[in-house]
Coordinates of C-alpha atoms and ligand atoms in Angstrom, one line a residue:
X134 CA 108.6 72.8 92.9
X135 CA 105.1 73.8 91.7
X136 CA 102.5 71.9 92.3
X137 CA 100.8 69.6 89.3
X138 CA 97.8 71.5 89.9
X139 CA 99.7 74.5 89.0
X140 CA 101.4 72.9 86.3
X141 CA 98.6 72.0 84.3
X142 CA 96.8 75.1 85.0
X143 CA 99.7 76.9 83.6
X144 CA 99.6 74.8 80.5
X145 CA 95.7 74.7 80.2
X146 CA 96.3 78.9 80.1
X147 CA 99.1 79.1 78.0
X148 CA 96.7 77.7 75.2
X149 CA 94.2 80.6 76.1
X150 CA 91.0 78.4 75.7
X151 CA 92.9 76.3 73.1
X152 CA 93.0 71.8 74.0
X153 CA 96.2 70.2 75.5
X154 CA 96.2 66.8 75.2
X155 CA 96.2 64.5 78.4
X156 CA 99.1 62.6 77.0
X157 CA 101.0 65.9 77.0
X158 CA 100.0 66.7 80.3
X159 CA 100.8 63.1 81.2
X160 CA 104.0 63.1 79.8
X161 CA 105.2 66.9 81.3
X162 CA 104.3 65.6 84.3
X163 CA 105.4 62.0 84.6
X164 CA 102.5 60.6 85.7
X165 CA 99.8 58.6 83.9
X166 CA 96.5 59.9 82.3
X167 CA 94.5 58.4 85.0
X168 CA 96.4 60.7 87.1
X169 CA 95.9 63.3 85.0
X170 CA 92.2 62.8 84.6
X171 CA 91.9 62.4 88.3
X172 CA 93.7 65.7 89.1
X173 CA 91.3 67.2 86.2
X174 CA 88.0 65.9 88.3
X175 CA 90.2 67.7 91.3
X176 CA 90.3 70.9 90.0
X177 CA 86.6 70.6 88.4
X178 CA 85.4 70.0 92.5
X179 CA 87.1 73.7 93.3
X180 CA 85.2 75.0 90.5
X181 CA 87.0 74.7 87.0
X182 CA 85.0 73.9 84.3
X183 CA 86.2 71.8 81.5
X184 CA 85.5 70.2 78.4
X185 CA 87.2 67.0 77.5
X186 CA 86.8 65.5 74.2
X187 CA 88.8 61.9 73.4
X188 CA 92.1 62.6 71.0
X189 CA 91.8 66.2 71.6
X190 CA 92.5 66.6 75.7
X191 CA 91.2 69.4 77.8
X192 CA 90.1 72.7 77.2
X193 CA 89.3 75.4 80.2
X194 CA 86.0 77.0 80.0
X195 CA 85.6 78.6 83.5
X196 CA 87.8 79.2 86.6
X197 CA 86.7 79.8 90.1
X198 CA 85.5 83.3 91.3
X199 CA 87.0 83.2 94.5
X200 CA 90.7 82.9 95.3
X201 CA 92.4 79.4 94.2
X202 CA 96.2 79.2 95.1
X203 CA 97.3 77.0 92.3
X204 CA 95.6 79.0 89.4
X205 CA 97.2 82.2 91.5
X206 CA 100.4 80.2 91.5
X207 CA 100.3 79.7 87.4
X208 CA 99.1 83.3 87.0
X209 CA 101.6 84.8 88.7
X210 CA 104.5 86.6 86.6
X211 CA 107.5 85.0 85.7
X212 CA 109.7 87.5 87.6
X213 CA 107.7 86.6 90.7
X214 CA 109.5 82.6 91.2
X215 CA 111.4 82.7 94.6
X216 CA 108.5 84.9 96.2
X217 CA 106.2 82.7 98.1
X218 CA 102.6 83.2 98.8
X219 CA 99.8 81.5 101.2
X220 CA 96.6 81.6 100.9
X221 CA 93.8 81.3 103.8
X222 CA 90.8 80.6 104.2
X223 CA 90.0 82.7 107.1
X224 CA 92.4 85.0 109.1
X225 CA 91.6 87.5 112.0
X226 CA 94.0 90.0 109.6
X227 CA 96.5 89.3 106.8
X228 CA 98.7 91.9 108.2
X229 CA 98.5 90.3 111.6
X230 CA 99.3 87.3 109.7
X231 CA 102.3 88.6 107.8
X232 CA 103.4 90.5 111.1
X233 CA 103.1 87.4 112.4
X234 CA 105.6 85.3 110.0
X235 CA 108.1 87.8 109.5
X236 CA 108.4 87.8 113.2
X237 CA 108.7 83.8 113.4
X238 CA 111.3 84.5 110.5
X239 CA 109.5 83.7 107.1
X240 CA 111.6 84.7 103.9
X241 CA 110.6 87.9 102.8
X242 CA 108.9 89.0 100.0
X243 CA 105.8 87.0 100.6
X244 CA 102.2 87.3 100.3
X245 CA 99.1 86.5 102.6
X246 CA 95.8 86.4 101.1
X247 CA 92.6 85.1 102.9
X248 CA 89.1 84.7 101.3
X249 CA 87.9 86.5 104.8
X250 CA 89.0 88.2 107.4
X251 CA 87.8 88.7 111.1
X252 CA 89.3 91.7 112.4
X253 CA 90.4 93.2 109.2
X254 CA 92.1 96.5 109.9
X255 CA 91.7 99.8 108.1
X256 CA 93.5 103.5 108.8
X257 CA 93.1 105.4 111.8
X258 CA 91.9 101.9 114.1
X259 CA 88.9 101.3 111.8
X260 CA 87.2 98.1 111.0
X261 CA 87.7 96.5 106.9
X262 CA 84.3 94.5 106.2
X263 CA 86.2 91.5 105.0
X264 CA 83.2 88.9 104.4
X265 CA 83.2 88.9 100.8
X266 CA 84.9 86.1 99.5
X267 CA 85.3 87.8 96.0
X268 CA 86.7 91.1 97.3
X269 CA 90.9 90.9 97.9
X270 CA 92.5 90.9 101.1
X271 CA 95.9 90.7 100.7
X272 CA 99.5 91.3 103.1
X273 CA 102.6 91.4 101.7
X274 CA 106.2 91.4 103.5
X275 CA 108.8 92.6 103.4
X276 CA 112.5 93.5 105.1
X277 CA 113.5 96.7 103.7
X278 CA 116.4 97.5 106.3
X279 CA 116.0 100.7 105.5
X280 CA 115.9 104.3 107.8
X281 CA 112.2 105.0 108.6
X282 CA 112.6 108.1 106.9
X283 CA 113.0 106.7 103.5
X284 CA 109.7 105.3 103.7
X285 CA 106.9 108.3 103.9
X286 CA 105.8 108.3 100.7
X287 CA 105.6 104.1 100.3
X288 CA 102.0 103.5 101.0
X289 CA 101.4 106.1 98.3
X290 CA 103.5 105.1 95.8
X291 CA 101.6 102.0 96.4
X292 CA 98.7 103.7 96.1
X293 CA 99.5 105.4 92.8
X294 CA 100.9 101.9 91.5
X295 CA 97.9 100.3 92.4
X296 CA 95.7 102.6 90.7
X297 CA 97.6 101.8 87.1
X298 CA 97.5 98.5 87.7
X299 CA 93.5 99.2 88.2
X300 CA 92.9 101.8 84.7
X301 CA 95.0 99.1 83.0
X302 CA 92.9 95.8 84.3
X303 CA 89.1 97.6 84.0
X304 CA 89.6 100.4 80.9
X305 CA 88.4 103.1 83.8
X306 CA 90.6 105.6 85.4
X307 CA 90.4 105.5 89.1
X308 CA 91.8 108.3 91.7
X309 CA 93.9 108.2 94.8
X310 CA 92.5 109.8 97.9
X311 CA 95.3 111.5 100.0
X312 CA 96.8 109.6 101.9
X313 CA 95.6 105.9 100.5
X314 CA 91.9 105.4 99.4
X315 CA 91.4 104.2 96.1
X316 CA 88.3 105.8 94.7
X317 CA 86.1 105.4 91.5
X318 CA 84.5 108.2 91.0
X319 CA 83.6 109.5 94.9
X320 CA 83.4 105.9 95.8
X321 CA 85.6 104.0 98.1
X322 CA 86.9 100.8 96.0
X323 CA 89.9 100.3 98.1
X324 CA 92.6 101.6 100.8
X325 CA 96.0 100.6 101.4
X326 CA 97.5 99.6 105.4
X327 CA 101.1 100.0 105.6
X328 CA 102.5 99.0 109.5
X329 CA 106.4 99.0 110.0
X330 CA 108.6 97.6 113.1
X331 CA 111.6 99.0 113.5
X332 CA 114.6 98.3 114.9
X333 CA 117.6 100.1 115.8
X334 CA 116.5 102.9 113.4
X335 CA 115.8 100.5 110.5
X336 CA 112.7 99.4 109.3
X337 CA 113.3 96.4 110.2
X338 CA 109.6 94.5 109.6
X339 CA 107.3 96.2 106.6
X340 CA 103.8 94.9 106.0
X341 CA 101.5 96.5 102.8
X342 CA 98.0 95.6 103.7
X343 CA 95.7 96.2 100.4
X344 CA 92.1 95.5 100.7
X345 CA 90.2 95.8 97.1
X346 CA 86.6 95.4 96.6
X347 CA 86.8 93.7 93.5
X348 CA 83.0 92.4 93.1
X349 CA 79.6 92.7 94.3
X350 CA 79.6 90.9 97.9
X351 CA 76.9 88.1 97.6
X352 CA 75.6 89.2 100.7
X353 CA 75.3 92.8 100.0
X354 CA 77.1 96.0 102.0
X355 CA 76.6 96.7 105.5
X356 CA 74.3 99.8 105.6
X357 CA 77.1 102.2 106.3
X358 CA 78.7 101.6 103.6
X359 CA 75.7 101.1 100.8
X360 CA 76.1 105.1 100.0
X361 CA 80.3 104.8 99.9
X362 CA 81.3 102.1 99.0
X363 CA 82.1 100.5 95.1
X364 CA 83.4 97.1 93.4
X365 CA 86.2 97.2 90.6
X366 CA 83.2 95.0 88.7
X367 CA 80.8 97.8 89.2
X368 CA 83.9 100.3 87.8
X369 CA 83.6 98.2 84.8
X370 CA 80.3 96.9 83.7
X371 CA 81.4 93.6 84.1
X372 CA 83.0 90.5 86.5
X373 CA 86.6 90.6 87.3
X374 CA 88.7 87.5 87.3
X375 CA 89.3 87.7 91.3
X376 CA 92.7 85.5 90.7
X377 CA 94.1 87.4 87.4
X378 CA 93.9 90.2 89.3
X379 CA 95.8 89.4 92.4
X380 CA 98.9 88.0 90.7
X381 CA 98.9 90.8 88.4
X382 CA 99.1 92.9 91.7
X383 CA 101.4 91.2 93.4
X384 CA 103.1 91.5 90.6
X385 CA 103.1 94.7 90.2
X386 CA 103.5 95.5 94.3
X387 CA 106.9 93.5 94.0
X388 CA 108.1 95.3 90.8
X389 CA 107.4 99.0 92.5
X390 CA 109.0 97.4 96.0
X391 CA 112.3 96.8 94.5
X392 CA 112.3 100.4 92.4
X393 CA 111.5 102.4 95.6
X394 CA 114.4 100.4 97.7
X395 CA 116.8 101.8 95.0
X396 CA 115.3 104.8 95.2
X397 CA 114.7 104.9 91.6
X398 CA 111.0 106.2 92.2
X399 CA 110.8 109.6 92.5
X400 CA 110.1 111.1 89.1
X401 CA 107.5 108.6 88.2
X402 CA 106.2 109.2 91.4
X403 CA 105.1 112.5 91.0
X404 CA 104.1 111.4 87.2
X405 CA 101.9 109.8 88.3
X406 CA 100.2 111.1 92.0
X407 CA 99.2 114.0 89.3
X408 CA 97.7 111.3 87.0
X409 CA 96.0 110.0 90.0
X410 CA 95.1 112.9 92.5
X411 CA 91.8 113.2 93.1
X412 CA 92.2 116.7 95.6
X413 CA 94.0 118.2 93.9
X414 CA 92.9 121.9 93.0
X415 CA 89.7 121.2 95.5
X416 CA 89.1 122.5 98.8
X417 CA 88.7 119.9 101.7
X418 CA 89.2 119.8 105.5
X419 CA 91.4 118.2 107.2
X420 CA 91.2 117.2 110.2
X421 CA 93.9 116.3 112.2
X422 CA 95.3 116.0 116.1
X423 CA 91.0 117.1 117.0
X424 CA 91.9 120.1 115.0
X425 CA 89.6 121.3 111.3
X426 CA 91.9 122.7 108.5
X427 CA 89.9 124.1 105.6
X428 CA 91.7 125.3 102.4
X429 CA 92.3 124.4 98.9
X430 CA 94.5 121.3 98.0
X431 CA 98.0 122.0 96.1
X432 CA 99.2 118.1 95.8
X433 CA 101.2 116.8 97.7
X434 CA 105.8 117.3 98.9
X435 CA 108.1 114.7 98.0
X436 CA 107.9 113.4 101.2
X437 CA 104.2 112.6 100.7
X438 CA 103.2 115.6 103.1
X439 CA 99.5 117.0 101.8
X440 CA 99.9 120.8 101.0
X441 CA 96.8 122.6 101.7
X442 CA 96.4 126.5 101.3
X443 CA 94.2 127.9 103.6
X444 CA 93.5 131.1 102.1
X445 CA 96.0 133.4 104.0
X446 CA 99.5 132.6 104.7
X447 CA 101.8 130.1 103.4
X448 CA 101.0 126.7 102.6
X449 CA 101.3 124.4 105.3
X450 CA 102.0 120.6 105.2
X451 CA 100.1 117.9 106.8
X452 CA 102.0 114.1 107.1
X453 CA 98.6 112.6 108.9
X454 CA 95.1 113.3 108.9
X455 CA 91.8 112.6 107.2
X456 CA 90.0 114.5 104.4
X457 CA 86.5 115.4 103.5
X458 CA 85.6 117.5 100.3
X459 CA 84.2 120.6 101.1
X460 CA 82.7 121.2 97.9
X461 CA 83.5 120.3 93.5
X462 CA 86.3 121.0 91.9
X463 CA 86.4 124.2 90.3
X464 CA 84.9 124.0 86.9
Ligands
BTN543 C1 91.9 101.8 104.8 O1 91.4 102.3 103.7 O2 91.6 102.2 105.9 C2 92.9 100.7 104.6 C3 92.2 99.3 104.5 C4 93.2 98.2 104.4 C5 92.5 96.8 104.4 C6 93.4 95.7 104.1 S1 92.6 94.2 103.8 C7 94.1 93.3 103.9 C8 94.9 93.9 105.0 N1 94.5 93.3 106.3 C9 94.0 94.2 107.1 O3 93.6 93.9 108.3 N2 93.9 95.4 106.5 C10 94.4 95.4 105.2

């Protein structure tokens, strides 16, 4: 059952800015308009702004910029019902969380968001600044059941998913930094966390950690990360709606879940890691087990292995590692 919160959001937005009568809302609810006017004052306290005229109703005017799980809830896409989502305040990780429920035995697909995390996680054991209320930190899990194998290339086909949903929601193209930085321009915007437990050769326990800066943090970046590091709102020349976006990607993450467990994702895969490559045709090192690989980039297998030429020999595949440009692309 949603909640009424959720209910009258959902209402309020399916007039796009238009009035809906608190006799309507009244009725749709079955509860009075003093209810309905006190849920109203509710919602107004978590930051919704309203204008309510007599014989007309309500009309939305503003919504909250940081996460709000009943405005998440109504904004969420019809095929999502079923799927459940939580959202914190404060977490030490939303992986850890996830990890967490699925191991106490939570239906899976959920979500876990949190408005800040203190010990978010990022590749290779480094710390995610997660202070910034209006920046996404988000877990989802799942249960695939499915032989490790079959899963290399899932955090990128994340990746690459996550980036469409991006071009589509701000107008501007980002990139996809092997294996799962999300970049505008040569700016980190994002990364993807993917952990697994596995069980008896299945993947038993899946957990896709995305964190997103989405805009500015009031507070400012940490000095390492002033010269690296963008916002989605910066991308775009303008605010994003913090909540639009994250049901449109959970949306989204749920849709390209169930196509890669059928194994129906292969084509549009590579469709569209060439949309989204950023190395590709570039020459980068990787480094990798302590050891420096130079050469030029030449995409990536179907098994998400980085294929990197390094001027003599045959080109050699790399599952792990991290990448620095070396210099442009080739004009
Ligand atoms: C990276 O680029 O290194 C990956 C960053 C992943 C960060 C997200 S934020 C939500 C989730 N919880 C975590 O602790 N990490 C991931």
């Amino acid at each position: 059952m949603p909640k009424t919160e959720t209910v009258i959001l959902r209402e309020l937005l399916a007039r796009e800015g238009g009035w809906v009568s608190g006799a309507a809302l009244a009725r749709r609810l079955g509860i009075s308009r003093v209810a309905v006017w006190q849920r109203m004052e509710r919602l107004r306290a978590a930051g919704f702004s309203f204008e309510a005229v007599r014989a007309r109703g309500y009309r939305l005017t503003g919504r909250p910029a940081t996460l709000h799980p009943p405005l998440l809830e109504a904004l969420l896409p019809v095929r999502t019902r079923g799927f459940s989502l939580h959202v914190m305040d404060e977490v030490d990780s939303t992986n850890d969380e996830v990890a967490r429920q699925l191991a106490a035995g939570r239906p899976a697909p959920f979500a876990v968001l949190a408005r800040r995390q203190t010990r978010g996680k990022g590749r290779l054991g480094r710390v995610w600044h997660s202070d910034s209320p209006v920046s996404l930190y988000a877990s989802l899990g799942f249960r695939p059941e499915v032989e490790p194998e079959r899963m290399r290339t899932f955090t990128l086909w994340m990746g690459v998913n996550l980036c469409e949903l991006l071009a589509n929601f701000t107008g501007v193209e980002p990139g996809i930094k092997w294996p799962n930085d999300i970049l505008f321009g040569d700016r980190k915007a994002g990364g993807l966390l993917t952990e697994a437990r596995v069980d008896a050769d299945r993947i038993r326990d899946l957990i896709l950690g995305i964190g997103l800066n989405v805009n500015p943090p009031p507070r400012g970046w940490p000095a390492e990360l002033a010269n690296r590091a963008t916002t989605l709102a910066d991308a775009c020349g303008q605010p994003v709606d913090l909540n639009r976006l994250a049901a449109a990607l959970i949306g989204r993450v749920l849709l390209a879940y169930e196509t890669f467990r059928e194994d129906q994702h292969r084509d549009r895969f590579a469709e569209l890691w060439a949309r989204f490559d950023t190395l590709r045709g570039r020459t980068v090192t990787l480094l990798e087990g302590g050891r420096r690989h130079t050469g030029e980039v030449r995409g990536v297998d179907d098994e998400g292995a980085l294929l990197l030429h390094e001027g003599r020999g045959p080109l050699r595949r790399f599952r792990a590692g991290e990448v620095t440009f070396e210099r442009p692309p080739a004009a």
